[in-house]
Amino acid sequence: AQSVTQLGSHVSVSEGALVLLRCNYSSSVPPYLFWYVQYPNQGLQLLLKYTSAATLVKGINGFEAEFKKSETSFHLTKPSAHMSDAAEYFCAVSHNNAGNMLTFGGGTRLMVKP
Amino acid sequence: KAGVTQTPRYLIKTRGQQVTLSCSPISGHRSVSWYQQTPGQGLQFLFEYFSETQRNKGNFPGRFSGRQFSNSRSEMNVSTLELGDSALYLCASSLEGKGEEQFFGPGTRLTVL
């Protein structure tokens, strides 16, 4: 069985500050890991994904995440927050044996203060 | 290239009724997955279809069912609606599945009264 834990359901940062959203996973086999963003009244948009090619993954909008197997973590970071980054962020895991079934974390709502 | 489309976008039903939601994947995509999103339970996987066959199924009662047509379009059906079925239902498509990026539609907001 696989699971995903996102620490902090709400994170607030000031514009220009570092964004750090935490994600820990458990998986019995090597996982695929994803970060998605959801803006109000919209579906999910992929920010980045890890598929074992490189441990540091760069995504869209200046986001990146680092896969740390020893810590079973895949935290999302962005050096400088922008007001447009305010949204809900979801970490998700799947693995090759499970087709395309994603297991999501509970989500983290990011608020950006001016 | 057109994205994933879902119809209808909003739906209001009463308890005991049934509902059918539709999803058209991106052209060429053969895998379609469905997810339920609620404030209490978050995002939960319902089922995945690939080449008209259910490939994976989540932990939902039998009232939830789906199918996929030869053109990869998919429908999901919920029978005997309950208040707890009120949710945003998201459809996602990918080329083949298995670790690929899934492209999500805007969702169908179902309200059960």
PDB file of C-alpha atoms in Angstrom:
ATOM      1  CA  ALA A   1       0.000   0.000   0.000  1.00  0.00           C
ATOM      2  CA  GLN A   2       1.131   3.498  -0.651  1.00  0.00           C
ATOM      3  CA  SER A   3       0.319   6.715   1.165  1.00  0.00           C
ATOM      4  CA  VAL A   4       1.243  10.373   1.090  1.00  0.00           C
ATOM      5  CA  THR A   5       1.468  12.821   3.978  1.00  0.00           C
ATOM      6  CA  GLN A   6       1.606  16.553   3.477  1.00  0.00           C
ATOM      7  CA  LEU A   7       2.694  18.347   6.614  1.00  0.00           C
ATOM      8  CA  GLY A   8       0.731  21.545   7.090  1.00  0.00           C
ATOM      9  CA  SER A   9      -2.696  21.984   5.562  1.00  0.00           C
ATOM     10  CA  HIS A  10      -2.097  25.741   5.385  1.00  0.00           C
ATOM     11  CA  VAL A  11       1.146  27.579   4.733  1.00  0.00           C
ATOM     12  CA  SER A  12       1.456  31.351   4.640  1.00  0.00           C
ATOM     13  CA  VAL A  13       4.461  33.200   3.231  1.00  0.00           C
ATOM     14  CA  SER A  14       5.226  36.769   2.276  1.00  0.00           C
ATOM     15  CA  GLU A  15       5.683  37.719  -1.340  1.00  0.00           C
ATOM     16  CA  GLY A  16       9.327  37.168  -2.268  1.00  0.00           C
ATOM     17  CA  ALA A  17       9.935  34.645   0.522  1.00  0.00           C
ATOM     18  CA  LEU A  18      10.942  31.029   0.131  1.00  0.00           C
ATOM     19  CA  VAL A  19       8.142  28.537  -0.387  1.00  0.00           C
ATOM     20  CA  LEU A  20       8.572  25.096   1.177  1.00  0.00           C
ATOM     21  CA  LEU A  21       5.757  22.552   1.018  1.00  0.00           C
ATOM     22  CA  ARG A  22       6.454  19.202   2.608  1.00  0.00           C
ATOM     23  CA  CYS A  23       5.572  15.772   1.302  1.00  0.00           C
ATOM     24  CA  ASN A  24       6.455  12.351   2.684  1.00  0.00           C
ATOM     25  CA  TYR A  25       5.427   9.128   1.043  1.00  0.00           C
ATOM     26  CA  SER A  26       5.368   5.458   1.743  1.00  0.00           C
ATOM     27  CA  SER A  27       5.559   2.933  -1.039  1.00  0.00           C
ATOM     28  CA  SER A  28       6.565  -0.691  -1.154  1.00  0.00           C
ATOM     29  CA  VAL A  29       8.136  -0.275  -4.584  1.00  0.00           C
ATOM     30  CA  PRO A  30      10.019   2.583  -6.260  1.00  0.00           C
ATOM     31  CA  PRO A  31       7.468   5.295  -6.768  1.00  0.00           C
ATOM     32  CA  TYR A  32       6.573   7.907  -9.283  1.00  0.00           C
ATOM     33  CA  LEU A  33       6.019  11.185  -7.453  1.00  0.00           C
ATOM     34  CA  PHE A  34       4.088  14.217  -8.573  1.00  0.00           C
ATOM     35  CA  TRP A  35       3.184  17.696  -7.440  1.00  0.00           C
ATOM     36  CA  TYR A  36      -0.047  19.192  -8.732  1.00  0.00           C
ATOM     37  CA  VAL A  37      -1.531  22.657  -8.204  1.00  0.00           C
ATOM     38  CA  GLN A  38      -5.209  23.487  -8.099  1.00  0.00           C
ATOM     39  CA  TYR A  39      -6.575  26.999  -8.505  1.00  0.00           C
ATOM     40  CA  PRO A  40     -10.135  27.757  -7.354  1.00  0.00           C
ATOM     41  CA  ASN A  41     -12.840  26.127  -9.452  1.00  0.00           C
ATOM     42  CA  GLN A  42     -10.322  24.418 -11.666  1.00  0.00           C
ATOM     43  CA  GLY A  43      -8.869  20.970 -12.155  1.00  0.00           C
ATOM     44  CA  LEU A  44      -5.331  19.962 -11.257  1.00  0.00           C
ATOM     45  CA  GLN A  45      -2.272  21.091 -13.180  1.00  0.00           C
ATOM     46  CA  LEU A  46       1.019  19.204 -13.048  1.00  0.00           C
ATOM     47  CA  LEU A  47       3.920  21.190 -11.592  1.00  0.00           C
ATOM     48  CA  LEU A  48       6.564  18.479 -11.812  1.00  0.00           C
ATOM     49  CA  LYS A  49       7.144  14.750 -11.578  1.00  0.00           C
ATOM     50  CA  TYR A  50       9.871  12.385 -10.420  1.00  0.00           C
ATOM     51  CA  THR A  51      10.367   9.192 -12.361  1.00  0.00           C
ATOM     52  CA  SER A  52      13.898   8.191 -11.198  1.00  0.00           C
ATOM     53  CA  ALA A  53      15.850  10.057 -13.895  1.00  0.00           C
ATOM     54  CA  ALA A  54      17.186  12.712 -11.505  1.00  0.00           C
ATOM     55  CA  THR A  55      16.640  13.399  -7.822  1.00  0.00           C
ATOM     56  CA  LEU A  56      16.276  17.165  -8.289  1.00  0.00           C
ATOM     57  CA  VAL A  57      13.303  17.872 -10.491  1.00  0.00           C
ATOM     58  CA  LYS A  58      12.543  21.257 -11.979  1.00  0.00           C
ATOM     59  CA  GLY A  59       8.990  22.136 -12.830  1.00  0.00           C
ATOM     60  CA  ILE A  60       6.943  24.982 -14.151  1.00  0.00           C
ATOM     61  CA  ASN A  61       6.626  28.454 -12.626  1.00  0.00           C
ATOM     62  CA  GLY A  62      10.005  28.225 -10.874  1.00  0.00           C
ATOM     63  CA  PHE A  63       9.109  25.283  -8.646  1.00  0.00           C
ATOM     64  CA  GLU A  64      11.419  22.371  -7.964  1.00  0.00           C
ATOM     65  CA  ALA A  65      11.434  19.307  -5.748  1.00  0.00           C
ATOM     66  CA  GLU A  66      14.086  16.955  -4.466  1.00  0.00           C
ATOM     67  CA  PHE A  67      13.557  13.226  -4.090  1.00  0.00           C
ATOM     68  CA  LYS A  68      15.252  11.909  -0.942  1.00  0.00           C
ATOM     69  CA  LYS A  69      14.877   8.162  -0.705  1.00  0.00           C
ATOM     70  CA  SER A  70      16.460   7.922   2.751  1.00  0.00           C
ATOM     71  CA  GLU A  71      13.897  10.370   4.101  1.00  0.00           C
ATOM     72  CA  THR A  72      11.038   9.182   1.847  1.00  0.00           C
ATOM     73  CA  SER A  73      10.428  12.835   1.079  1.00  0.00           C
ATOM     74  CA  PHE A  74       9.647  14.914  -1.984  1.00  0.00           C
ATOM     75  CA  HIS A  75       9.385  18.487  -0.729  1.00  0.00           C
ATOM     76  CA  LEU A  76       8.388  21.287  -3.098  1.00  0.00           C
ATOM     77  CA  THR A  77      10.277  24.586  -3.074  1.00  0.00           C
ATOM     78  CA  LYS A  78      10.318  27.913  -4.840  1.00  0.00           C
ATOM     79  CA  PRO A  79      12.935  30.543  -4.003  1.00  0.00           C
ATOM     80  CA  SER A  80      10.642  33.554  -4.221  1.00  0.00           C
ATOM     81  CA  ALA A  81       6.871  33.457  -3.795  1.00  0.00           C
ATOM     82  CA  HIS A  82       4.590  35.420  -6.070  1.00  0.00           C
ATOM     83  CA  MET A  83       1.020  36.421  -5.383  1.00  0.00           C
ATOM     84  CA  SER A  84      -0.087  34.207  -8.268  1.00  0.00           C
ATOM     85  CA  ASP A  85       1.298  31.143  -6.431  1.00  0.00           C
ATOM     86  CA  ALA A  86      -1.611  31.240  -3.981  1.00  0.00           C
ATOM     87  CA  ALA A  87      -3.425  27.958  -4.576  1.00  0.00           C
ATOM     88  CA  GLU A  88      -3.759  24.433  -3.212  1.00  0.00           C
ATOM     89  CA  TYR A  89      -0.899  22.045  -3.798  1.00  0.00           C
ATOM     90  CA  PHE A  90      -1.124  18.273  -3.851  1.00  0.00           C
ATOM     91  CA  CYS A  91       1.614  15.693  -3.667  1.00  0.00           C
ATOM     92  CA  ALA A  92       0.807  12.326  -5.227  1.00  0.00           C
ATOM     93  CA  VAL A  93       2.395   8.924  -5.692  1.00  0.00           C
ATOM     94  CA  SER A  94       1.889   6.074  -8.087  1.00  0.00           C
ATOM     95  CA  HIS A  95       3.987   3.150  -9.206  1.00  0.00           C
ATOM     96  CA  ASN A  96       4.328   1.161 -12.357  1.00  0.00           C
ATOM     97  CA  ASN A  97       2.503  -1.833 -10.972  1.00  0.00           C
ATOM     98  CA  ALA A  98      -0.634   0.191 -10.313  1.00  0.00           C
ATOM     99  CA  GLY A  99      -1.417   1.479 -13.765  1.00  0.00           C
ATOM    100  CA  ASN A 100      -2.239   5.098 -13.447  1.00  0.00           C
ATOM    101  CA  MET A 101      -3.750   5.203  -9.979  1.00  0.00           C
ATOM    102  CA  LEU A 102      -2.638   8.268  -8.048  1.00  0.00           C
ATOM    103  CA  THR A 103      -2.692   8.403  -4.265  1.00  0.00           C
ATOM    104  CA  PHE A 104      -2.869  12.007  -3.112  1.00  0.00           C
ATOM    105  CA  GLY A 105      -1.837  13.749   0.043  1.00  0.00           C
ATOM    106  CA  GLY A 106      -4.330  15.888   1.869  1.00  0.00           C
ATOM    107  CA  GLY A 107      -3.192  19.064   0.164  1.00  0.00           C
ATOM    108  CA  THR A 108      -1.562  22.275   1.359  1.00  0.00           C
ATOM    109  CA  ARG A 109      -3.190  25.630   0.812  1.00  0.00           C
ATOM    110  CA  LEU A 110      -0.543  28.238   0.130  1.00  0.00           C
ATOM    111  CA  MET A 111      -1.332  31.832   1.003  1.00  0.00           C
ATOM    112  CA  VAL A 112       0.936  34.646  -0.156  1.00  0.00           C
ATOM    113  CA  LYS A 113       0.878  37.918   1.740  1.00  0.00           C
ATOM    114  CA  PRO A 114       1.782  41.178   0.004  1.00  0.00           C
TER     115      PRO A 114
ATOM    116  CA  LYS B   1      -4.737  20.531 -28.740  1.00  0.00           C
ATOM    117  CA  ALA B   2      -7.988  20.516 -26.784  1.00  0.00           C
ATOM    118  CA  GLY B   3      -7.757  19.584 -23.121  1.00  0.00           C
ATOM    119  CA  VAL B   4      -9.836  17.159 -21.122  1.00  0.00           C
ATOM    120  CA  THR B   5     -13.474  18.159 -21.153  1.00  0.00           C
ATOM    121  CA  GLN B   6     -16.120  17.166 -18.651  1.00  0.00           C
ATOM    122  CA  THR B   7     -19.851  17.586 -18.890  1.00  0.00           C
ATOM    123  CA  PRO B   8     -21.854  18.844 -17.236  1.00  0.00           C
ATOM    124  CA  ARG B   9     -19.857  21.255 -15.120  1.00  0.00           C
ATOM    125  CA  TYR B  10     -22.512  21.528 -12.447  1.00  0.00           C
ATOM    126  CA  LEU B  11     -25.277  19.186 -11.425  1.00  0.00           C
ATOM    127  CA  ILE B  12     -27.901  19.175  -8.708  1.00  0.00           C
ATOM    128  CA  LYS B  13     -29.687  15.946  -7.845  1.00  0.00           C
ATOM    129  CA  THR B  14     -31.787  14.628  -4.984  1.00  0.00           C
ATOM    130  CA  ARG B  15     -31.160  11.606  -2.828  1.00  0.00           C
ATOM    131  CA  GLY B  16     -32.029   8.326  -4.465  1.00  0.00           C
ATOM    132  CA  GLN B  17     -31.572   9.556  -8.003  1.00  0.00           C
ATOM    133  CA  GLN B  18     -28.819   8.431 -10.318  1.00  0.00           C
ATOM    134  CA  VAL B  19     -26.386  10.513 -12.321  1.00  0.00           C
ATOM    135  CA  THR B  20     -24.073  10.054 -15.288  1.00  0.00           C
ATOM    136  CA  LEU B  21     -20.985  12.182 -15.804  1.00  0.00           C
ATOM    137  CA  SER B  22     -19.041  12.349 -19.041  1.00  0.00           C
ATOM    138  CA  CYS B  23     -15.374  12.830 -19.806  1.00  0.00           C
ATOM    139  CA  SER B  24     -13.667  13.350 -23.157  1.00  0.00           C
ATOM    140  CA  PRO B  25      -9.907  12.781 -22.932  1.00  0.00           C
ATOM    141  CA  ILE B  26      -7.212  14.510 -24.908  1.00  0.00           C
ATOM    142  CA  SER B  27      -7.057  13.147 -28.425  1.00  0.00           C
ATOM    143  CA  GLY B  28      -4.836  10.066 -28.558  1.00  0.00           C
ATOM    144  CA  HIS B  29      -5.010   9.381 -24.830  1.00  0.00           C
ATOM    145  CA  ARG B  30      -6.173   5.883 -23.983  1.00  0.00           C
ATOM    146  CA  SER B  31      -6.135   5.958 -20.184  1.00  0.00           C
ATOM    147  CA  VAL B  32      -8.922   7.730 -18.321  1.00  0.00           C
ATOM    148  CA  SER B  33      -9.091   7.939 -14.539  1.00  0.00           C
ATOM    149  CA  TRP B  34     -11.755   9.332 -12.244  1.00  0.00           C
ATOM    150  CA  TYR B  35     -11.268  10.952  -8.857  1.00  0.00           C
ATOM    151  CA  GLN B  36     -13.630  12.257  -6.208  1.00  0.00           C
ATOM    152  CA  GLN B  37     -12.672  15.398  -4.312  1.00  0.00           C
ATOM    153  CA  THR B  38     -14.396  16.372  -1.064  1.00  0.00           C
ATOM    154  CA  PRO B  39     -13.348  18.694   1.770  1.00  0.00           C
ATOM    155  CA  GLY B  40     -13.404  15.824   4.250  1.00  0.00           C
ATOM    156  CA  GLN B  41     -11.797  12.987   2.321  1.00  0.00           C
ATOM    157  CA  GLY B  42      -9.664  14.935  -0.129  1.00  0.00           C
ATOM    158  CA  LEU B  43      -8.824  13.447  -3.503  1.00  0.00           C
ATOM    159  CA  GLN B  44      -9.689   9.780  -3.838  1.00  0.00           C
ATOM    160  CA  PHE B  45      -9.208   7.482  -6.786  1.00  0.00           C
ATOM    161  CA  LEU B  46     -12.382   5.940  -8.172  1.00  0.00           C
ATOM    162  CA  PHE B  47     -11.299   3.885 -11.184  1.00  0.00           C
ATOM    163  CA  GLU B  48      -9.145   3.838 -14.295  1.00  0.00           C
ATOM    164  CA  TYR B  49     -10.051   2.656 -17.752  1.00  0.00           C
ATOM    165  CA  PHE B  50      -7.662   1.710 -20.505  1.00  0.00           C
ATOM    166  CA  SER B  51      -8.759   0.466 -23.910  1.00  0.00           C
ATOM    167  CA  GLU B  52     -12.344   0.013 -22.714  1.00  0.00           C
ATOM    168  CA  THR B  53     -11.276  -2.146 -19.747  1.00  0.00           C
ATOM    169  CA  GLN B  54     -11.245  -1.220 -16.104  1.00  0.00           C
ATOM    170  CA  ARG B  55      -7.602  -1.461 -15.096  1.00  0.00           C
ATOM    171  CA  ASN B  56      -7.798  -0.253 -11.501  1.00  0.00           C
ATOM    172  CA  LYS B  57     -10.555   0.345  -9.001  1.00  0.00           C
ATOM    173  CA  GLY B  58     -10.564   2.346  -5.803  1.00  0.00           C
ATOM    174  CA  ASN B  59     -12.377   1.611  -2.581  1.00  0.00           C
ATOM    175  CA  PHE B  60     -15.854   2.830  -3.428  1.00  0.00           C
ATOM    176  CA  PRO B  61     -19.195   1.011  -3.194  1.00  0.00           C
ATOM    177  CA  GLY B  62     -20.749  -0.669  -6.183  1.00  0.00           C
ATOM    178  CA  ARG B  63     -23.071   2.300  -6.684  1.00  0.00           C
ATOM    179  CA  PHE B  64     -20.143   3.906  -8.456  1.00  0.00           C
ATOM    180  CA  SER B  65     -19.480   2.475 -11.878  1.00  0.00           C
ATOM    181  CA  GLY B  66     -17.927   3.542 -15.115  1.00  0.00           C
ATOM    182  CA  ARG B  67     -17.191   2.582 -18.648  1.00  0.00           C
ATOM    183  CA  GLN B  68     -15.041   3.607 -21.554  1.00  0.00           C
ATOM    184  CA  PHE B  69     -15.985   3.677 -25.192  1.00  0.00           C
ATOM    185  CA  SER B  70     -13.916   2.779 -28.238  1.00  0.00           C
ATOM    186  CA  ASN B  71     -13.079   6.461 -28.806  1.00  0.00           C
ATOM    187  CA  SER B  72     -11.682   6.587 -25.223  1.00  0.00           C
ATOM    188  CA  ARG B  73     -14.490   8.799 -23.954  1.00  0.00           C
ATOM    189  CA  SER B  74     -15.586   7.707 -20.519  1.00  0.00           C
ATOM    190  CA  GLU B  75     -18.653   7.947 -18.367  1.00  0.00           C
ATOM    191  CA  MET B  76     -19.151   7.357 -14.702  1.00  0.00           C
ATOM    192  CA  ASN B  77     -22.469   6.589 -13.103  1.00  0.00           C
ATOM    193  CA  VAL B  78     -23.581   6.899  -9.520  1.00  0.00           C
ATOM    194  CA  SER B  79     -26.829   5.210  -8.583  1.00  0.00           C
ATOM    195  CA  THR B  80     -29.011   5.759  -5.528  1.00  0.00           C
ATOM    196  CA  LEU B  81     -27.349   9.033  -4.686  1.00  0.00           C
ATOM    197  CA  GLU B  82     -26.557   9.866  -1.074  1.00  0.00           C
ATOM    198  CA  LEU B  83     -25.839  13.255   0.481  1.00  0.00           C
ATOM    199  CA  GLY B  84     -22.213  12.196   0.933  1.00  0.00           C
ATOM    200  CA  ASP B  85     -21.791  11.836  -2.808  1.00  0.00           C
ATOM    201  CA  SER B  86     -21.732  15.611  -3.123  1.00  0.00           C
ATOM    202  CA  ALA B  87     -18.268  16.319  -4.473  1.00  0.00           C
ATOM    203  CA  LEU B  88     -16.160  17.538  -7.327  1.00  0.00           C
ATOM    204  CA  TYR B  89     -15.591  14.654  -9.731  1.00  0.00           C
ATOM    205  CA  LEU B  90     -12.399  14.954 -11.717  1.00  0.00           C
ATOM    206  CA  CYS B  91     -11.452  13.081 -14.818  1.00  0.00           C
ATOM    207  CA  ALA B  92      -7.851  12.710 -15.962  1.00  0.00           C
ATOM    208  CA  SER B  93      -6.336  11.279 -19.114  1.00  0.00           C
ATOM    209  CA  SER B  94      -2.917  10.089 -20.188  1.00  0.00           C
ATOM    210  CA  LEU B  95      -1.426   8.314 -23.164  1.00  0.00           C
ATOM    211  CA  GLU B  96      -0.886   4.854 -21.728  1.00  0.00           C
ATOM    212  CA  GLY B  97      -0.780   5.319 -17.978  1.00  0.00           C
ATOM    213  CA  LYS B  98       1.835   3.831 -15.621  1.00  0.00           C
ATOM    214  CA  GLY B  99       3.684   6.824 -14.275  1.00  0.00           C
ATOM    215  CA  GLU B 100       2.848   9.276 -17.000  1.00  0.00           C
ATOM    216  CA  GLU B 101       1.554  12.762 -16.456  1.00  0.00           C
ATOM    217  CA  GLN B 102      -2.199  12.827 -16.131  1.00  0.00           C
ATOM    218  CA  PHE B 103      -4.062  15.786 -17.555  1.00  0.00           C
ATOM    219  CA  PHE B 104      -7.076  16.785 -15.502  1.00  0.00           C
ATOM    220  CA  GLY B 105     -10.357  18.235 -16.626  1.00  0.00           C
ATOM    221  CA  PRO B 106     -12.113  21.074 -14.781  1.00  0.00           C
ATOM    222  CA  GLY B 107     -14.400  18.647 -12.973  1.00  0.00           C
ATOM    223  CA  THR B 108     -18.111  18.211 -12.483  1.00  0.00           C
ATOM    224  CA  ARG B 109     -19.518  19.675  -9.300  1.00  0.00           C
ATOM    225  CA  LEU B 110     -22.277  17.363  -8.057  1.00  0.00           C
ATOM    226  CA  THR B 111     -24.598  18.535  -5.309  1.00  0.00           C
ATOM    227  CA  VAL B 112     -26.993  16.025  -3.770  1.00  0.00           C
ATOM    228  CA  LEU B 113     -29.946  17.500  -1.866  1.00  0.00           C
TER     229      LEU B 113
END
